mmCIF file of C-alpha atoms in Angstrom:
data_model
loop_
_atom_site.group_PDB
_atom_site.id
_atom_site.type_symbol
_atom_site.label_atom_id
_atom_site.label_comp_id
_atom_site.label_asym_id
_atom_site.label_seq_id
_atom_site.Cartn_x
_atom_site.Cartn_y
_atom_site.Cartn_z
ATOM 1 C CA VAL Y 1 -18.723 -14.277 -12.605
ATOM 2 C CA ALA Y 2 -20.010 -16.095 -9.518
ATOM 3 C CA VAL Y 3 -22.020 -14.541 -7.073
ATOM 4 C CA GLY Y 4 -19.343 -14.784 -5.136
ATOM 5 C CA ASP Y 5 -17.713 -12.622 -6.692
ATOM 6 C CA ALA Y 6 -19.472 -9.887 -6.846
ATOM 7 C CA VAL Y 7 -17.597 -6.348 -4.956
ATOM 8 C CA PRO Y 8 -20.247 -5.062 -2.387
ATOM 9 C CA TRP Y 9 -21.630 -2.092 -3.139
ATOM 10 C CA GLN Y 10 -20.292 0.137 -0.330
ATOM 11 C CA VAL Y 11 -17.375 -0.647 -1.953
ATOM 12 C CA VAL Y 12 -18.499 0.224 -5.155
ATOM 13 C CA ASP Y 13 -20.040 3.080 -3.624
ATOM 14 C CA HIS Y 14 -16.481 4.332 -1.857
ATOM 15 C CA TYR Y 15 -14.966 3.732 -5.133
ATOM 16 C CA GLU Y 16 -16.657 5.820 -7.360
ATOM 17 C CA ASN Y 17 -17.981 9.142 -5.322
ATOM 18 C CA PRO Y 18 -15.359 8.270 -2.561
ATOM 19 C CA ARG Y 19 -15.344 11.134 0.303
ATOM 20 C CA ASN Y 20 -12.606 13.634 1.359
ATOM 21 C CA VAL Y 21 -10.360 12.198 -1.215
ATOM 22 C CA GLY Y 22 -7.627 15.337 -0.901
ATOM 23 C CA SER Y 23 -3.967 16.589 1.383
ATOM 24 C CA LEU Y 24 -4.332 18.601 4.504
ATOM 25 C CA ASP Y 25 -1.295 20.728 5.688
ATOM 26 C CA ARG Y 26 1.441 18.163 6.178
ATOM 27 C CA LYS Y 27 3.811 20.938 8.042
ATOM 28 C CA ALA Y 28 0.275 22.082 10.027
ATOM 29 C CA LYS Y 29 0.155 22.232 14.053
ATOM 30 C CA ASN Y 30 -2.651 20.457 14.338
ATOM 31 C CA VAL Y 31 -2.563 18.175 11.574
ATOM 32 C CA GLY Y 32 -1.986 14.664 11.823
ATOM 33 C CA THR Y 33 -0.381 12.924 8.606
ATOM 34 C CA GLY Y 34 -0.223 8.887 7.958
ATOM 35 C CA LEU Y 35 1.311 6.896 6.023
ATOM 36 C CA VAL Y 36 1.196 3.187 5.849
ATOM 37 C CA GLY Y 37 1.922 0.317 2.824
ATOM 38 C CA ALA Y 38 1.171 -2.757 2.320
ATOM 39 C CA PRO Y 39 3.474 -5.106 1.632
ATOM 40 C CA ALA Y 40 2.473 -7.347 -0.034
ATOM 41 C CA CYS Y 41 0.539 -6.105 -2.513
ATOM 42 C CA GLY Y 42 1.668 -3.182 -2.608
ATOM 43 C CA ASP Y 43 -0.881 -0.682 -1.874
ATOM 44 C CA VAL Y 44 -0.689 2.769 -0.423
ATOM 45 C CA MET Y 45 -2.465 4.922 1.796
ATOM 46 C CA LYS Y 46 -1.874 8.409 3.342
ATOM 47 C CA LEU Y 47 -4.673 9.878 5.701
ATOM 48 C CA GLN Y 48 -4.509 12.889 7.046
ATOM 49 C CA VAL Y 49 -6.457 14.529 10.443
ATOM 50 C CA GLU Y 50 -7.151 18.894 11.231
ATOM 51 C CA VAL Y 51 -8.136 19.007 15.821
ATOM 52 C CA ASP Y 52 -9.764 21.750 16.822
ATOM 53 C CA GLU Y 53 -8.401 22.860 20.025
ATOM 54 C CA ASN Y 54 -11.264 21.083 21.982
ATOM 55 C CA GLY Y 55 -8.849 17.295 20.369
ATOM 56 C CA LYS Y 56 -11.450 17.232 18.386
ATOM 57 C CA ILE Y 57 -11.246 15.602 14.964
ATOM 58 C CA VAL Y 58 -12.829 18.375 11.839
ATOM 59 C CA ASP Y 59 -11.457 17.743 8.628
ATOM 60 C CA ALA Y 60 -9.495 14.182 7.301
ATOM 61 C CA ARG Y 61 -8.219 13.608 3.776
ATOM 62 C CA PHE Y 62 -6.804 10.478 2.404
ATOM 63 C CA LYS Y 63 -5.244 9.285 -0.222
ATOM 64 C CA THR Y 64 -5.393 5.535 -0.960
ATOM 65 C CA PHE Y 65 -3.054 3.799 -3.837
ATOM 66 C CA GLY Y 66 -4.943 0.415 -4.732
ATOM 67 C CA CYS Y 67 -7.748 -1.758 -4.694
ATOM 68 C CA GLY Y 68 -11.560 -0.981 -4.509
ATOM 69 C CA SER Y 69 -11.622 -1.622 -0.507
ATOM 70 C CA ALA Y 70 -8.323 -0.007 0.109
ATOM 71 C CA ILE Y 71 -9.857 2.892 -1.168
ATOM 72 C CA ALA Y 72 -13.514 2.537 -0.227
ATOM 73 C CA SER Y 73 -12.001 1.555 4.265
ATOM 74 C CA SER Y 74 -9.823 4.775 4.116
ATOM 75 C CA SER Y 75 -12.348 6.542 2.390
ATOM 76 C CA LEU Y 76 -14.717 5.418 5.274
ATOM 77 C CA ALA Y 77 -12.099 6.005 8.004
ATOM 78 C CA THR Y 78 -12.434 9.938 6.922
ATOM 79 C CA GLU Y 79 -16.000 9.743 7.719
ATOM 80 C CA TRP Y 80 -15.734 8.004 11.121
ATOM 81 C CA VAL Y 81 -13.140 9.309 11.753
ATOM 82 C CA LYS Y 82 -15.067 13.367 11.623
ATOM 83 C CA GLY Y 83 -16.485 14.283 15.074
ATOM 84 C CA LYS Y 84 -14.838 11.912 17.023
ATOM 85 C CA THR Y 85 -12.250 12.793 19.846
ATOM 86 C CA VAL Y 86 -8.142 11.719 19.229
ATOM 87 C CA ASP Y 87 -9.132 9.075 21.766
ATOM 88 C CA GLU Y 88 -12.412 8.145 20.629
ATOM 89 C CA ALA Y 89 -11.168 7.604 16.836
ATOM 90 C CA LEU Y 90 -7.763 5.279 18.119
ATOM 91 C CA LYS Y 91 -11.423 3.228 18.817
ATOM 92 C CA ILE Y 92 -12.156 2.162 15.738
ATOM 93 C CA LYS Y 93 -11.014 -1.512 14.624
ATOM 94 C CA ASN Y 94 -10.801 -2.951 11.325
ATOM 95 C CA THR Y 95 -13.485 -5.083 12.204
ATOM 96 C CA ASP Y 96 -15.851 -2.402 11.863
ATOM 97 C CA ILE Y 97 -14.529 -1.168 8.462
ATOM 98 C CA ALA Y 98 -14.888 -4.580 7.235
ATOM 99 C CA LYS Y 99 -18.549 -5.264 8.532
ATOM 100 C CA GLU Y 100 -19.747 -1.779 6.764
ATOM 101 C CA LEU Y 101 -17.887 -3.285 4.013
ATOM 102 C CA CYS Y 102 -18.435 -6.254 3.719
ATOM 103 C CA LEU Y 103 -15.570 -6.941 2.742
ATOM 104 C CA PRO Y 104 -15.365 -10.633 2.047
ATOM 105 C CA PRO Y 105 -12.193 -12.506 3.443
ATOM 106 C CA VAL Y 106 -9.148 -12.244 1.246
ATOM 107 C CA LYS Y 107 -10.083 -7.889 1.800
ATOM 108 C CA LEU Y 108 -9.810 -8.234 5.316
ATOM 109 C CA HIS Y 109 -5.941 -7.144 5.042
ATOM 110 C CA CYS Y 110 -7.238 -3.608 4.087
ATOM 111 C CA SER Y 111 -9.539 -2.873 6.174
ATOM 112 C CA MET Y 112 -6.884 -3.378 9.079
ATOM 113 C CA LEU Y 113 -4.076 -1.032 6.395
ATOM 114 C CA ALA Y 114 -6.962 1.689 7.189
ATOM 115 C CA GLU Y 115 -7.306 0.567 10.838
ATOM 116 C CA ASP Y 116 -3.657 1.167 10.636
ATOM 117 C CA ALA Y 117 -3.776 4.388 9.209
ATOM 118 C CA ILE Y 118 -5.614 6.415 11.589
ATOM 119 C CA LYS Y 119 -3.596 5.134 14.988
ATOM 120 C CA ALA Y 120 -0.323 6.792 12.433
ATOM 121 C CA ALA Y 121 -1.943 9.948 11.309
ATOM 122 C CA LEU Y 122 -3.086 10.152 15.694
ATOM 123 C CA ALA Y 123 -0.475 9.632 16.415
ATOM 124 C CA ASP Y 124 1.560 12.249 14.336
ATOM 125 C CA TYR Y 125 -0.665 14.153 16.131
ATOM 126 C CA LYS Y 126 -0.616 13.627 19.717
ATOM 127 C CA LEU Y 127 3.764 13.540 18.120
ATOM 128 C CA LYS Y 128 3.230 17.143 17.490
ATOM 129 C CA GLN Y 129 1.237 18.087 20.139
ATOM 130 C CA ASP Y 130 4.568 17.566 22.565
ATOM 131 C CA PRO Y 131 7.153 16.385 21.242
ATOM 132 C CA ASN Y 132 9.695 17.965 23.846
ATOM 133 C CA LYS Y 133 6.990 14.654 26.590
ATOM 134 C CA GLU Y 134 7.964 12.235 23.498
ATOM 135 C CA GLU Y 135 11.877 12.858 23.994
ATOM 136 C CA SER Y 136 12.074 13.202 28.227
ATOM 137 C CA GLU Y 137 8.995 9.789 27.719
ATOM 138 C CA LYS Y 138 12.089 7.767 25.277
ATOM 139 C CA LYS Y 139 14.875 9.003 28.154
ATOM 140 C CA ALA Y 140 12.637 7.581 30.872
ATOM 141 C CA LYS B 1 -2.566 -40.456 -20.032
ATOM 142 C CA GLU B 2 -0.005 -39.661 -21.415
ATOM 143 C CA GLN B 3 -1.179 -36.326 -23.141
ATOM 144 C CA TYR B 4 -2.657 -35.328 -19.293
ATOM 145 C CA TYR B 5 0.805 -36.168 -17.770
ATOM 146 C CA SER B 6 2.891 -33.664 -20.358
ATOM 147 C CA GLU B 7 -0.374 -31.010 -20.054
ATOM 148 C CA GLN B 8 0.370 -31.261 -16.634
ATOM 149 C CA HIS B 9 3.841 -30.148 -16.423
ATOM 150 C CA SER B 10 3.591 -28.089 -19.764
ATOM 151 C CA SER B 11 1.975 -25.717 -17.272
ATOM 152 C CA LEU B 12 4.134 -25.940 -13.893
ATOM 153 C CA ILE B 13 7.471 -25.183 -16.650
ATOM 154 C CA ASN B 14 5.394 -22.029 -18.378
ATOM 155 C CA LYS B 15 4.518 -21.141 -14.435
ATOM 156 C CA ALA B 16 8.005 -22.190 -13.453
ATOM 157 C CA TYR B 17 9.183 -20.267 -16.782
ATOM 158 C CA GLU B 18 7.302 -17.052 -15.246
ATOM 159 C CA THR B 19 7.617 -17.023 -12.034
ATOM 160 C CA LEU B 20 12.027 -17.397 -12.799
ATOM 161 C CA LEU B 21 11.757 -14.756 -15.423
ATOM 162 C CA ASN B 22 10.401 -12.242 -13.364
ATOM 163 C CA PRO B 23 12.504 -10.113 -10.752
ATOM 164 C CA LEU B 24 10.341 -9.847 -8.609
ATOM 165 C CA SER B 25 8.974 -13.172 -8.440
ATOM 166 C CA ARG B 26 11.715 -15.139 -8.898
ATOM 167 C CA GLY B 27 12.843 -12.925 -5.674
ATOM 168 C CA LEU B 28 9.507 -14.096 -3.888
ATOM 169 C CA TYR B 29 9.831 -18.315 -4.480
ATOM 170 C CA LEU B 30 14.174 -18.371 -3.338
ATOM 171 C CA LEU B 31 13.206 -16.496 0.002
ATOM 172 C CA GLU B 32 10.622 -19.085 -0.038
ATOM 173 C CA LEU B 33 13.026 -22.159 -0.727
ATOM 174 C CA HIS B 34 14.619 -20.725 2.128
ATOM 175 C CA GLY B 35 12.218 -21.827 4.416
ATOM 176 C CA VAL B 36 11.757 -17.266 4.893
ATOM 177 C CA LYS B 37 7.812 -15.988 4.886
ATOM 178 C CA PRO B 38 7.299 -13.516 1.840
ATOM 179 C CA ALA B 39 5.735 -9.894 3.801
ATOM 180 C CA GLN B 40 1.987 -11.488 4.979
ATOM 181 C CA GLU B 41 -0.754 -9.450 4.043
ATOM 182 C CA THR B 42 -1.510 -8.997 7.368
ATOM 183 C CA ASP B 43 2.027 -6.614 7.252
ATOM 184 C CA CYS B 44 2.050 -2.679 7.664
ATOM 185 C CA ASP B 45 4.613 -1.112 6.930
ATOM 186 C CA GLY B 46 5.494 1.945 7.991
ATOM 187 C CA ASP B 47 9.105 3.479 6.200
ATOM 188 C CA SER B 48 7.311 7.073 6.177
ATOM 189 C CA VAL B 49 10.341 7.956 3.347
ATOM 190 C CA PHE B 50 9.715 5.465 1.527
ATOM 191 C CA LEU B 51 6.236 5.179 1.096
ATOM 192 C CA THR B 52 5.873 9.593 1.148
ATOM 193 C CA GLU B 53 8.817 8.908 -2.792
ATOM 194 C CA ILE B 54 5.573 6.582 -4.043
ATOM 195 C CA MET B 55 3.398 8.472 -3.123
ATOM 196 C CA GLU B 56 4.403 11.481 -4.651
ATOM 197 C CA ILE B 57 5.129 8.979 -8.151
ATOM 198 C CA ASN B 58 1.283 7.996 -7.942
ATOM 199 C CA GLU B 59 0.042 10.547 -7.282
ATOM 200 C CA LYS B 60 1.400 12.341 -10.779
ATOM 201 C CA LEU B 61 0.664 9.113 -12.694
ATOM 202 C CA ALA B 62 -3.116 9.465 -11.192
ATOM 203 C CA GLU B 63 -2.345 13.344 -13.726
ATOM 204 C CA PRO B 64 -4.388 13.815 -17.008
ATOM 205 C CA LYS B 65 -1.937 11.647 -19.703
ATOM 206 C CA ASN B 66 1.249 14.292 -20.001
ATOM 207 C CA GLU B 67 4.133 11.314 -23.199
ATOM 208 C CA ASP B 68 6.649 13.829 -21.064
ATOM 209 C CA ILE B 69 5.318 13.341 -17.931
ATOM 210 C CA LEU B 70 4.927 9.171 -18.390
ATOM 211 C CA GLU B 71 8.331 8.363 -19.955
ATOM 212 C CA GLU B 72 9.779 10.699 -16.765
ATOM 213 C CA ILE B 73 7.807 8.586 -14.827
ATOM 214 C CA GLU B 74 8.599 5.354 -16.461
ATOM 215 C CA THR B 75 12.519 6.346 -17.413
ATOM 216 C CA LEU B 76 12.462 6.778 -12.782
ATOM 217 C CA ILE B 77 10.369 3.140 -12.525
ATOM 218 C CA LYS B 78 13.188 1.859 -14.734
ATOM 219 C CA VAL B 79 16.351 3.093 -12.972
ATOM 220 C CA LYS B 80 14.633 2.415 -8.935
ATOM 221 C CA GLN B 81 13.944 -0.869 -10.194
ATOM 222 C CA GLU B 82 16.820 -2.117 -11.565
ATOM 223 C CA GLU B 83 18.682 -0.618 -8.416
ATOM 224 C CA LEU B 84 16.300 -2.788 -6.267
ATOM 225 C CA THR B 85 17.012 -6.624 -7.964
ATOM 226 C CA LYS B 86 20.714 -5.391 -7.530
ATOM 227 C CA GLU B 87 20.423 -5.186 -4.010
ATOM 228 C CA VAL B 88 18.086 -7.810 -3.698
ATOM 229 C CA THR B 89 20.869 -10.030 -5.613
ATOM 230 C CA ALA B 90 23.642 -8.966 -2.754
ATOM 231 C CA ALA B 91 21.337 -9.165 -0.231
ATOM 232 C CA PHE B 92 20.631 -12.534 -1.499
ATOM 233 C CA GLU B 93 24.650 -13.575 -2.101
ATOM 234 C CA ARG B 94 25.606 -12.413 1.483
ATOM 235 C CA ASP B 95 22.475 -14.156 2.303
ATOM 236 C CA ASP B 96 21.191 -11.861 4.714
ATOM 237 C CA LEU B 97 17.701 -13.157 3.955
ATOM 238 C CA GLN B 98 15.423 -9.965 5.681
ATOM 239 C CA GLU B 99 17.129 -7.494 4.360
ATOM 240 C CA ALA B 100 15.890 -8.955 1.032
ATOM 241 C CA LYS B 101 12.420 -9.344 1.679
ATOM 242 C CA LYS B 102 13.008 -5.919 2.794
ATOM 243 C CA LEU B 103 13.169 -5.236 -0.865
ATOM 244 C CA LEU B 104 11.585 -7.468 -2.300
ATOM 245 C CA ALA B 105 8.644 -5.392 -0.325
ATOM 246 C CA LYS B 106 9.461 -2.124 -1.925
ATOM 247 C CA MET B 107 10.034 -3.455 -5.599
ATOM 248 C CA LYS B 108 6.865 -4.993 -4.856
ATOM 249 C CA TYR B 109 5.616 -1.036 -5.294
ATOM 250 C CA PHE B 110 7.671 -0.513 -7.707
ATOM 251 C CA ALA B 111 6.057 -4.035 -10.088
ATOM 252 C CA ASN B 112 2.731 -2.341 -8.935
ATOM 253 C CA LEU B 113 3.623 1.033 -10.403
ATOM 254 C CA GLU B 114 4.955 -0.554 -13.515
ATOM 255 C CA ASP B 115 1.227 -2.154 -13.847
ATOM 256 C CA LYS B 116 -0.140 1.132 -13.771
ATOM 257 C CA LEU B 117 2.238 3.178 -16.354
ATOM 258 C CA LYS B 118 1.016 -0.029 -18.591
ATOM 259 C CA ASN B 119 -2.507 0.726 -18.652
ATOM 260 C CA LYS B 120 -1.876 4.627 -18.182
ATOM 261 C CA LYS B 121 0.001 4.104 -22.110
ATOM 262 C CA ILE B 122 -3.065 2.174 -23.967
ATOM 263 C CA PRO B 123 -4.660 4.734 -25.832
ATOM 264 C CA SER B 124 -7.707 4.638 -24.472
#
């Protein structure tokens, strides 16, 4: 095994000690669920956020079935969104995740999937807060 | 020199055989021949209903080994793969390459599940 093939310890850490694995109540109004897949590699990622009345993310969980980098990316994502407001969390970029985990180029798409999962979860949460508004915006 | 040539061809034939034998790789190759790019690494799937199904099967597989459930899952995966293979065939036949691409993406998720199932069945 060449040195260049070594798995970054950050990825190993999240793989062996994943943070926030699990589920939140999908039906709860203040829970946003993002479910995304990567068709090229067949990885699937679910990320959920629980938001309080002040718009702050107080809890996050994930379940990912895929490679170590995908698991690590989503694990890190749940760590990062906690404590942030919805708008702050929307600013999390895949490049930040990739940098933190030292992802090699071939695994950069895993961090993109995590960013997509965050955005999907937050979009779901927003939709739940004001479904009527979304409908009238669509009609406009 | 002739031996080298034969070796090259031999491995190419093996690769061709394996590619064509497996419906997923065969389908992806056909897409390529038609000039359609397969799903890119940076593509993202948002099909909730389908992904929920994949998630649920994955979750069942992740549970402690249970022979009956494993058999159930194995059958489910086989059935789905056969269904999808038929649909992909039909899509290619009517030249609906975009639909074929979508269906092949779905097949990829099931191919992964098939691999995980195989690993699960290996006695630990």
